[in-house]
Every structure is written in structure tokens, then in C-alpha cells.
């Protein structure tokens, strides 16, 4: 692949595994030899922390990028542990939401910032906030495709209908080529009948877009971020780390089939 593919890890619900998927996919793709840029687009800065970067101490963040004050090269830091580059964030980013409203081309700020960088990466992963706000619209406008993490619960499936509607609107107005690259089942508990049912519904609805890889609920995955590590670095042999590695390989294989 010559230029990078921008993937927005998105789901309008909070606590469904977006950040966990973004960070672990970034580390796993890097481990598999891919050049990865992770973009933390959530003012909570959880992806920044999980990448081993102190979010309070940032001189520059995605905030400066979106407001056009700085370029990617000024904002980018290296996650040494993860083996990828990061555009970090902290609470300042919440201000960008408000300030951007006054600006011209406010929906395309991230796209414009990322485009000149794509030659340097195989994948750019955007960790989205849990809302449909201007930050998320920037992500969906910049992205080639979406990755949607899903907890297989009844209400999770309901939220997905909202997301599908949002994608339709973004396609109509801002990003006609946007597609869904995959739906990934996360925090999965296969002893739970409801989870099995929702999983079957997902496959009916999304077909081959559902990743074969299922990420199980795994305590090592939940523990890793507090050490500033991905599951892969924290406990490589854990079921969670192995699942994200497998998902990364599946993603690479799919891109190869689709574009090569
Ligand atoms: P979001 O970014 O969508 O808000 P997070 O990735 O922060 O969601 O995940 C929400 C919570 O669930 C976090 O505490 C995280 O550690 C935990 N979590 C995510 N994936 C797993 C998993 N596979 N196993 C166990 N805990 C998980
Ligand atoms: Mg998050």
C-alpha cells in the first residue's frame, strides 16, 4: 500500500471499547510491521494516556491542529512502547468544538491536516469521542472508512441504527466515498445468550463486514492503559492481546484483497 488508509474508530455510545480498540489495533499493526499514526480525537485523552504520553504536559495537541495553528509535524509525538506515532489530546480539545464553529471549512480541518502525511503511513486510526459532534464529523469527513466496535447487547444494537443514519448524512454532504470497513465484536462473553443473539443479528445485517475475530472480555486489556501500555506490551500472551493481533492481521488481509 503506498498511501495510508484513514480509519475512524467510532460508535456514538461511550464505554463500548473505541479507545481500547484504537490503541490495541495501533500497537498490533505496528507489531506487524505497519507504519501507524494514531489520532486521539477525544478530549478525555484516554488514547494519549494509554500510549504512555502524559496528557497534562502536552505543549501541542490536536486542538492546535484543528484550529490551524500548527501542523502534524509540530503536534506529533512517538509512543515508544506502542511503536506508532500519536497526535495527542487533552481537555483543551473540548474548546476546539466551540471555537471551530466560527471557522471556515470547519468540517474538513482534520482531513486537510492529515492528507499531506498519508504517504508516511500505512494506517491512520482516529479514536473518536462518544458523541456526534463537530470532532466526530471531522473524523468521518477525513476517514476512508469506519471501524465500529460493538458490545453485543440489545441497546448497543439500537445505537448502531443512529450511526448508520449519521454515515448516510456524512456521505451525502461531506464524504461520498466513506464506507464501513468492519464491525468488531468486543468485550464478548460467549456464555451469554443475548450476546450470541446480538452477534447473529450483526452478521445478518453486516455480513462479511463483521470481523471474524472476536475480542473477549479480558482483564489484562482493562489493566494495560493505567501502565501506559497496550495489551500487547503489557501481557502479550493474554487472550485480549492475541485477539487484537489477530484482528490487525485480518484488517491487513482485507485491505490486501480490496486494494491490491
Ligand atoms: P470508549 O472509548 O468507547 O469509551 P473504552 O475503550 O474506554 O471505551 O472501554 C470502556 C471500558 O471497558 C474501559 O474501562 C476499558 O478498559 C474496558 N474494556 C474495553 N475492552 C475490554 C475488554 N476486551 N476486556 C475488558 N475490559 C475492556
Ligand atoms: Mg474512548
Short mmCIF file of N, CA, C and O in Angstrom, two decimals, residues 38-135:
data_model
loop_
_atom_site.label_atom_id
_atom_site.label_comp_id
_atom_site.label_asym_id
_atom_site.label_seq_id
_atom_site.Cartn_x
_atom_site.Cartn_y
_atom_site.Cartn_z
N UNK A 38 -1.75 7.23 15.19
CA UNK A 38 -2.97 7.19 16.00
C UNK A 38 -3.37 8.63 16.33
O UNK A 38 -2.52 9.42 16.78
N UNK A 39 -4.62 8.97 16.09
CA UNK A 39 -5.10 10.32 16.35
C UNK A 39 -6.11 10.27 17.49
O UNK A 39 -7.14 9.61 17.38
N UNK A 40 -5.78 10.93 18.59
CA UNK A 40 -6.68 10.97 19.74
C UNK A 40 -7.62 12.16 19.56
O UNK A 40 -7.23 13.30 19.77
N UNK A 41 -8.87 11.88 19.19
CA UNK A 41 -9.81 12.96 18.92
C UNK A 41 -10.84 13.11 20.03
O UNK A 41 -11.88 13.73 19.85
N UNK A 42 -10.53 12.55 21.20
CA UNK A 42 -11.43 12.66 22.35
C UNK A 42 -10.78 13.52 23.43
O UNK A 42 -9.66 13.23 23.85
N UNK A 43 -11.46 14.60 23.85
CA UNK A 43 -10.88 15.48 24.89
C UNK A 43 -10.55 14.74 26.19
O UNK A 43 -9.76 15.25 27.00
N UNK A 44 -11.10 13.55 26.38
CA UNK A 44 -10.74 12.77 27.58
C UNK A 44 -9.28 12.31 27.53
O UNK A 44 -8.70 11.98 28.55
N UNK A 45 -8.72 12.25 26.32
CA UNK A 45 -7.30 11.92 26.18
C UNK A 45 -6.93 10.52 26.63
O UNK A 45 -5.77 10.25 26.95
N UNK A 46 -7.88 9.60 26.61
CA UNK A 46 -7.57 8.25 27.09
C UNK A 46 -6.59 7.50 26.17
O UNK A 46 -5.76 6.75 26.65
N UNK A 47 -6.71 7.75 24.88
CA UNK A 47 -5.77 7.08 23.95
C UNK A 47 -4.35 7.63 24.14
O UNK A 47 -3.37 6.90 23.97
N UNK A 48 -4.27 8.90 24.52
CA UNK A 48 -2.96 9.52 24.79
C UNK A 48 -2.32 8.85 26.01
O UNK A 48 -1.16 8.41 25.95
N UNK A 49 -3.08 8.76 27.09
CA UNK A 49 -2.58 8.11 28.30
C UNK A 49 -2.18 6.66 28.03
O UNK A 49 -1.11 6.21 28.45
N UNK A 50 -3.05 5.96 27.32
CA UNK A 50 -2.79 4.54 27.05
C UNK A 50 -1.58 4.33 26.14
O UNK A 50 -1.04 3.23 26.06
N UNK A 51 -1.16 5.41 25.47
CA UNK A 51 0.03 5.33 24.61
C UNK A 51 1.30 5.69 25.38
O UNK A 51 2.38 5.77 24.80
N UNK A 52 1.15 5.94 26.69
CA UNK A 52 2.31 6.25 27.52
C UNK A 52 2.71 7.72 27.47
O UNK A 52 3.84 8.06 27.81
N UNK A 53 1.80 8.57 27.04
CA UNK A 53 2.09 10.01 26.94
C UNK A 53 1.30 10.76 28.02
O UNK A 53 0.10 10.55 28.18
N UNK A 54 2.01 11.63 28.74
CA UNK A 54 1.40 12.42 29.82
C UNK A 54 0.55 13.53 29.21
O UNK A 54 1.08 14.47 28.63
N UNK A 55 -0.77 13.42 29.36
CA UNK A 55 -1.62 14.35 28.61
C UNK A 55 -1.64 15.76 29.20
O UNK A 55 -1.80 16.74 28.47
N UNK A 56 -1.41 15.89 30.51
CA UNK A 56 -1.40 17.24 31.10
C UNK A 56 -0.19 18.05 30.65
O UNK A 56 -0.22 19.26 30.64
N UNK A 57 0.88 17.35 30.29
CA UNK A 57 2.14 18.04 29.98
C UNK A 57 2.29 18.41 28.51
O UNK A 57 3.33 18.94 28.12
N UNK A 58 1.27 18.18 27.70
CA UNK A 58 1.42 18.41 26.26
C UNK A 58 1.63 19.88 25.94
O UNK A 58 0.90 20.74 26.44
N UNK A 59 2.59 20.17 25.09
CA UNK A 59 2.73 21.53 24.59
C UNK A 59 1.77 21.78 23.45
O UNK A 59 1.17 22.84 23.35
N UNK A 60 1.65 20.79 22.59
CA UNK A 60 0.77 20.90 21.42
C UNK A 60 -0.15 19.69 21.40
O UNK A 60 0.24 18.61 21.81
N UNK A 61 -1.33 19.90 20.88
CA UNK A 61 -2.26 18.78 20.79
C UNK A 61 -3.11 18.93 19.53
O UNK A 61 -2.95 19.88 18.76
N UNK A 62 -4.02 17.99 19.35
CA UNK A 62 -4.91 18.02 18.19
C UNK A 62 -5.70 19.33 18.14
O UNK A 62 -6.08 19.79 17.08
N UNK A 63 -5.90 19.91 19.30
CA UNK A 63 -6.56 21.22 19.36
C UNK A 63 -5.87 22.23 18.43
O UNK A 63 -6.51 22.90 17.62
N UNK A 64 -4.55 22.32 18.54
CA UNK A 64 -3.79 23.28 17.73
C UNK A 64 -3.84 22.94 16.24
O UNK A 64 -3.83 23.82 15.39
N UNK A 65 -3.93 21.64 15.99
CA UNK A 65 -4.01 21.17 14.61
C UNK A 65 -5.34 21.59 13.98
O UNK A 65 -5.38 22.12 12.87
N UNK A 66 -6.42 21.37 14.70
CA UNK A 66 -7.75 21.66 14.16
C UNK A 66 -7.96 23.16 13.97
O UNK A 66 -8.65 23.59 13.05
N UNK A 67 -7.36 23.95 14.84
CA UNK A 67 -7.53 25.39 14.70
C UNK A 67 -6.53 26.00 13.72
O UNK A 67 -6.47 27.21 13.54
N UNK A 68 -5.72 25.15 13.12
CA UNK A 68 -4.82 25.61 12.07
C UNK A 68 -3.61 26.36 12.61
O UNK A 68 -2.90 27.03 11.86
N UNK A 69 -3.35 26.23 13.91
CA UNK A 69 -2.20 26.93 14.49
C UNK A 69 -0.89 26.17 14.29
O UNK A 69 0.18 26.75 14.34
N UNK A 70 -1.03 24.84 14.12
CA UNK A 70 0.16 24.01 13.95
C UNK A 70 -0.11 22.91 12.93
O UNK A 70 -1.25 22.61 12.62
N UNK A 71 1.00 22.31 12.46
CA UNK A 71 0.88 21.19 11.53
C UNK A 71 1.15 19.89 12.26
O UNK A 71 1.62 19.90 13.40
N UNK A 72 0.87 18.80 11.56
CA UNK A 72 1.07 17.48 12.14
C UNK A 72 2.47 17.34 12.74
O UNK A 72 2.65 16.85 13.85
N UNK A 73 3.48 17.81 12.00
CA UNK A 73 4.86 17.65 12.46
C UNK A 73 5.12 18.34 13.81
O UNK A 73 5.97 17.90 14.58
N UNK A 74 4.37 19.40 14.10
CA UNK A 74 4.55 20.13 15.37
C UNK A 74 3.87 19.42 16.54
O UNK A 74 4.22 19.65 17.69
N UNK A 75 2.86 18.65 16.23
CA UNK A 75 1.99 18.07 17.26
C UNK A 75 2.36 16.61 17.56
O UNK A 75 2.23 16.12 18.68
N UNK A 76 2.88 15.94 16.55
CA UNK A 76 3.14 14.51 16.62
C UNK A 76 4.15 14.13 17.70
O UNK A 76 5.17 14.79 17.86
N UNK A 77 3.84 13.09 18.44
CA UNK A 77 4.80 12.51 19.38
C UNK A 77 4.91 11.01 19.09
O UNK A 77 4.09 10.45 18.36
N UNK A 78 5.93 10.38 19.66
CA UNK A 78 6.13 8.95 19.42
C UNK A 78 5.71 8.16 20.64
O UNK A 78 6.12 8.48 21.76
N UNK A 79 4.87 7.15 20.45
CA UNK A 79 4.63 6.19 21.52
C UNK A 79 5.69 5.11 21.38
O UNK A 79 5.59 4.23 20.53
N UNK A 80 6.74 5.22 22.20
CA UNK A 80 7.85 4.27 22.09
C UNK A 80 7.37 2.86 22.39
O UNK A 80 7.72 1.91 21.70
N UNK A 81 6.55 2.75 23.43
CA UNK A 81 6.03 1.44 23.81
C UNK A 81 5.21 0.82 22.68
O UNK A 81 5.33 -0.36 22.38
N UNK A 82 4.36 1.66 22.11
CA UNK A 82 3.42 1.15 21.11
C UNK A 82 4.03 0.97 19.73
O UNK A 82 3.53 0.20 18.92
N UNK A 83 5.11 1.71 19.46
CA UNK A 83 5.73 1.61 18.15
C UNK A 83 5.00 2.38 17.06
O UNK A 83 5.10 2.06 15.88
N UNK A 84 4.23 3.38 17.48
CA UNK A 84 3.48 4.18 16.49
C UNK A 84 3.60 5.66 16.85
O UNK A 84 4.02 6.02 17.95
N UNK A 85 3.21 6.50 15.90
CA UNK A 85 3.14 7.95 16.13
C UNK A 85 1.76 8.31 16.65
O UNK A 85 0.78 7.63 16.34
N UNK A 86 1.71 9.40 17.42
CA UNK A 86 0.45 9.79 18.05
C UNK A 86 0.23 11.29 17.89
O UNK A 86 1.16 12.08 18.08
N UNK A 87 -0.98 11.66 17.55
CA UNK A 87 -1.40 13.06 17.68
C UNK A 87 -2.23 13.11 18.96
O UNK A 87 -3.35 12.63 18.99
N UNK A 88 -1.65 13.65 20.04
CA UNK A 88 -2.24 13.52 21.37
C UNK A 88 -3.30 14.59 21.66
O UNK A 88 -3.35 15.61 20.97
N UNK A 89 -4.08 14.33 22.69
CA UNK A 89 -5.12 15.28 23.10
C UNK A 89 -5.26 15.35 24.60
O UNK A 89 -4.85 14.44 25.32
N UNK A 90 -5.87 16.44 25.02
CA UNK A 90 -6.28 16.58 26.40
C UNK A 90 -7.53 17.45 26.43
O UNK A 90 -8.13 17.70 25.40
N UNK A 91 -7.88 17.93 27.60
CA UNK A 91 -9.15 18.64 27.76
C UNK A 91 -9.28 19.88 26.89
O UNK A 91 -10.39 20.33 26.60
N UNK A 92 -8.15 20.46 26.47
CA UNK A 92 -8.20 21.63 25.59
C UNK A 92 -9.04 21.38 24.35
O UNK A 92 -9.64 22.30 23.80
N UNK A 93 -9.04 20.13 23.91
CA UNK A 93 -9.73 19.80 22.66
C UNK A 93 -11.22 20.11 22.74
O UNK A 93 -11.85 20.41 21.74
N UNK A 94 -11.77 20.06 23.95
CA UNK A 94 -13.19 20.39 24.11
C UNK A 94 -13.45 21.83 23.64
O UNK A 94 -14.51 22.13 23.09
N UNK A 95 -12.45 22.71 23.83
CA UNK A 95 -12.58 24.09 23.39
C UNK A 95 -12.63 24.23 21.88
O UNK A 95 -13.29 25.12 21.34
N UNK A 96 -11.95 23.32 21.19
CA UNK A 96 -11.92 23.37 19.73
C UNK A 96 -13.32 23.23 19.16
O UNK A 96 -13.67 23.88 18.17
N UNK A 97 -14.11 22.39 19.77
CA UNK A 97 -15.50 22.19 19.37
C UNK A 97 -16.23 23.51 19.24
O UNK A 97 -16.92 23.78 18.28
N UNK A 98 -16.05 24.34 20.26
CA UNK A 98 -16.74 25.63 20.32
C UNK A 98 -16.10 26.62 19.34
O UNK A 98 -16.79 27.28 18.57
N UNK A 99 -14.77 26.69 19.37
CA UNK A 99 -14.08 27.69 18.55
C UNK A 99 -14.20 27.41 17.06
O UNK A 99 -14.26 28.33 16.25
N UNK A 100 -14.26 26.12 16.71
CA UNK A 100 -14.33 25.75 15.29
C UNK A 100 -15.60 26.24 14.62
O UNK A 100 -15.63 26.48 13.42
N UNK A 101 -16.66 26.37 15.41
CA UNK A 101 -17.95 26.75 14.84
C UNK A 101 -17.85 28.05 14.04
O UNK A 101 -18.52 28.22 13.03
N UNK A 102 -16.96 28.93 14.46
CA UNK A 102 -16.80 30.21 13.77
C UNK A 102 -15.95 30.11 12.51
O UNK A 102 -15.87 31.07 11.75
N UNK A 103 -15.28 28.98 12.33
CA UNK A 103 -14.24 28.93 11.30
C UNK A 103 -14.78 28.44 9.96
O UNK A 103 -15.76 27.70 9.89
N UNK A 104 -14.07 28.83 8.92
CA UNK A 104 -14.39 28.36 7.57
C UNK A 104 -13.91 26.92 7.42
O UNK A 104 -12.89 26.55 7.98
N UNK A 105 -14.65 26.14 6.66
CA UNK A 105 -14.27 24.75 6.38
C UNK A 105 -14.04 23.95 7.65
O UNK A 105 -13.12 23.16 7.75
N UNK A 106 -14.91 24.19 8.61
CA UNK A 106 -14.69 23.59 9.94
C UNK A 106 -14.78 22.07 9.94
O UNK A 106 -14.20 21.41 10.78
N UNK A 107 -15.53 21.50 9.00
CA UNK A 107 -15.69 20.04 8.98
C UNK A 107 -14.49 19.32 8.37
O UNK A 107 -14.36 18.11 8.51
N UNK A 108 -13.66 20.07 7.63
CA UNK A 108 -12.59 19.41 6.86
C UNK A 108 -11.20 19.69 7.44
O UNK A 108 -10.19 19.37 6.83
N UNK A 109 -11.15 20.24 8.65
CA UNK A 109 -9.84 20.59 9.25
C UNK A 109 -8.92 19.39 9.41
O UNK A 109 -7.75 19.43 9.05
N UNK A 110 -9.48 18.31 9.94
CA UNK A 110 -8.64 17.13 10.18
C UNK A 110 -8.20 16.51 8.85
O UNK A 110 -7.04 16.14 8.68
N UNK A 111 -9.13 16.43 7.93
CA UNK A 111 -8.82 15.87 6.60
C UNK A 111 -7.65 16.63 5.97
O UNK A 111 -6.69 16.03 5.47
N UNK A 112 -7.72 17.95 6.01
CA UNK A 112 -6.67 18.76 5.40
C UNK A 112 -5.33 18.57 6.10
O UNK A 112 -4.29 18.56 5.46
N UNK A 113 -5.39 18.44 7.41
CA UNK A 113 -4.14 18.26 8.17
C UNK A 113 -3.51 16.90 7.87
O UNK A 113 -2.28 16.77 7.78
N UNK A 114 -4.35 15.87 7.72
CA UNK A 114 -3.82 14.51 7.56
C UNK A 114 -3.35 14.19 6.15
O UNK A 114 -2.41 13.42 5.96
N UNK A 115 -4.00 14.78 5.16
CA UNK A 115 -3.73 14.37 3.78
C UNK A 115 -2.25 14.41 3.39
O UNK A 115 -1.75 13.44 2.82
N UNK A 116 -1.52 15.49 3.71
CA UNK A 116 -0.10 15.51 3.31
C UNK A 116 0.76 14.47 4.04
O UNK A 116 1.88 14.21 3.63
N UNK A 117 0.23 13.88 5.10
CA UNK A 117 1.00 12.94 5.92
C UNK A 117 0.84 11.49 5.47
O UNK A 117 1.58 10.61 5.89
N UNK A 118 -0.16 11.25 4.63
CA UNK A 118 -0.55 9.86 4.37
C UNK A 118 0.52 9.04 3.67
O UNK A 118 0.54 7.81 3.79
N UNK A 119 1.42 9.71 2.96
CA UNK A 119 2.49 8.98 2.28
C UNK A 119 3.42 8.31 3.29
O UNK A 119 4.12 7.35 2.97
N UNK A 120 3.42 8.81 4.53
CA UNK A 120 4.34 8.28 5.54
C UNK A 120 3.76 7.13 6.36
O UNK A 120 4.42 6.58 7.23
N UNK A 121 2.49 6.82 6.14
CA UNK A 121 1.83 5.81 6.98
C UNK A 121 1.07 4.78 6.15
O UNK A 121 0.63 5.07 5.04
N UNK A 122 0.91 3.61 6.75
CA UNK A 122 0.02 2.60 6.17
C UNK A 122 -1.39 2.76 6.72
O UNK A 122 -2.36 2.54 6.02
N UNK A 123 -1.47 3.12 7.99
CA UNK A 123 -2.77 3.30 8.63
C UNK A 123 -2.77 4.54 9.53
O UNK A 123 -1.81 4.77 10.27
N UNK A 124 -3.84 5.32 9.45
CA UNK A 124 -4.09 6.39 10.42
C UNK A 124 -5.40 6.05 11.11
O UNK A 124 -6.44 5.92 10.45
N UNK A 125 -5.33 5.83 12.41
CA UNK A 125 -6.51 5.42 13.18
C UNK A 125 -6.99 6.59 14.03
O UNK A 125 -6.19 7.18 14.76
N UNK A 126 -8.27 6.91 13.93
CA UNK A 126 -8.81 8.03 14.71
C UNK A 126 -9.68 7.49 15.84
O UNK A 126 -10.68 6.80 15.58
N UNK A 127 -9.30 7.80 17.07
CA UNK A 127 -10.14 7.43 18.22
C UNK A 127 -11.17 8.54 18.44
O UNK A 127 -10.82 9.65 18.84
N UNK A 128 -12.43 8.26 18.17
CA UNK A 128 -13.49 9.27 18.20
C UNK A 128 -14.10 9.44 19.59
O UNK A 128 -14.13 8.51 20.38
N UNK A 129 -14.62 10.65 19.85
CA UNK A 129 -15.35 10.86 21.11
C UNK A 129 -16.73 10.19 21.04
O UNK A 129 -17.21 9.88 19.95
N UNK A 130 -17.36 9.99 22.19
CA UNK A 130 -18.64 9.28 22.23
C UNK A 130 -19.82 10.21 21.98
O UNK A 130 -20.73 10.29 22.79
N UNK A 131 -19.80 10.93 20.89
CA UNK A 131 -20.89 11.85 20.59
C UNK A 131 -20.83 12.17 19.12
O UNK A 131 -19.77 12.03 18.50
N UNK A 132 -21.95 12.63 18.59
CA UNK A 132 -21.90 13.09 17.21
C UNK A 132 -21.74 14.60 17.25
O UNK A 132 -22.69 15.36 17.13
N UNK A 133 -20.50 15.04 17.44
CA UNK A 133 -20.23 16.48 17.50
C UNK A 133 -19.31 16.85 16.34
O UNK A 133 -19.01 16.02 15.48
N UNK A 134 -18.84 18.07 16.35
CA UNK A 134 -18.00 18.55 15.25
C UNK A 134 -16.68 17.79 15.18
O UNK A 134 -16.10 17.64 14.10
N UNK A 135 -16.21 17.30 16.30
CA UNK A 135 -14.98 16.49 16.29
C UNK A 135 -15.22 15.19 15.53
O UNK A 135 -14.43 14.80 14.67
#
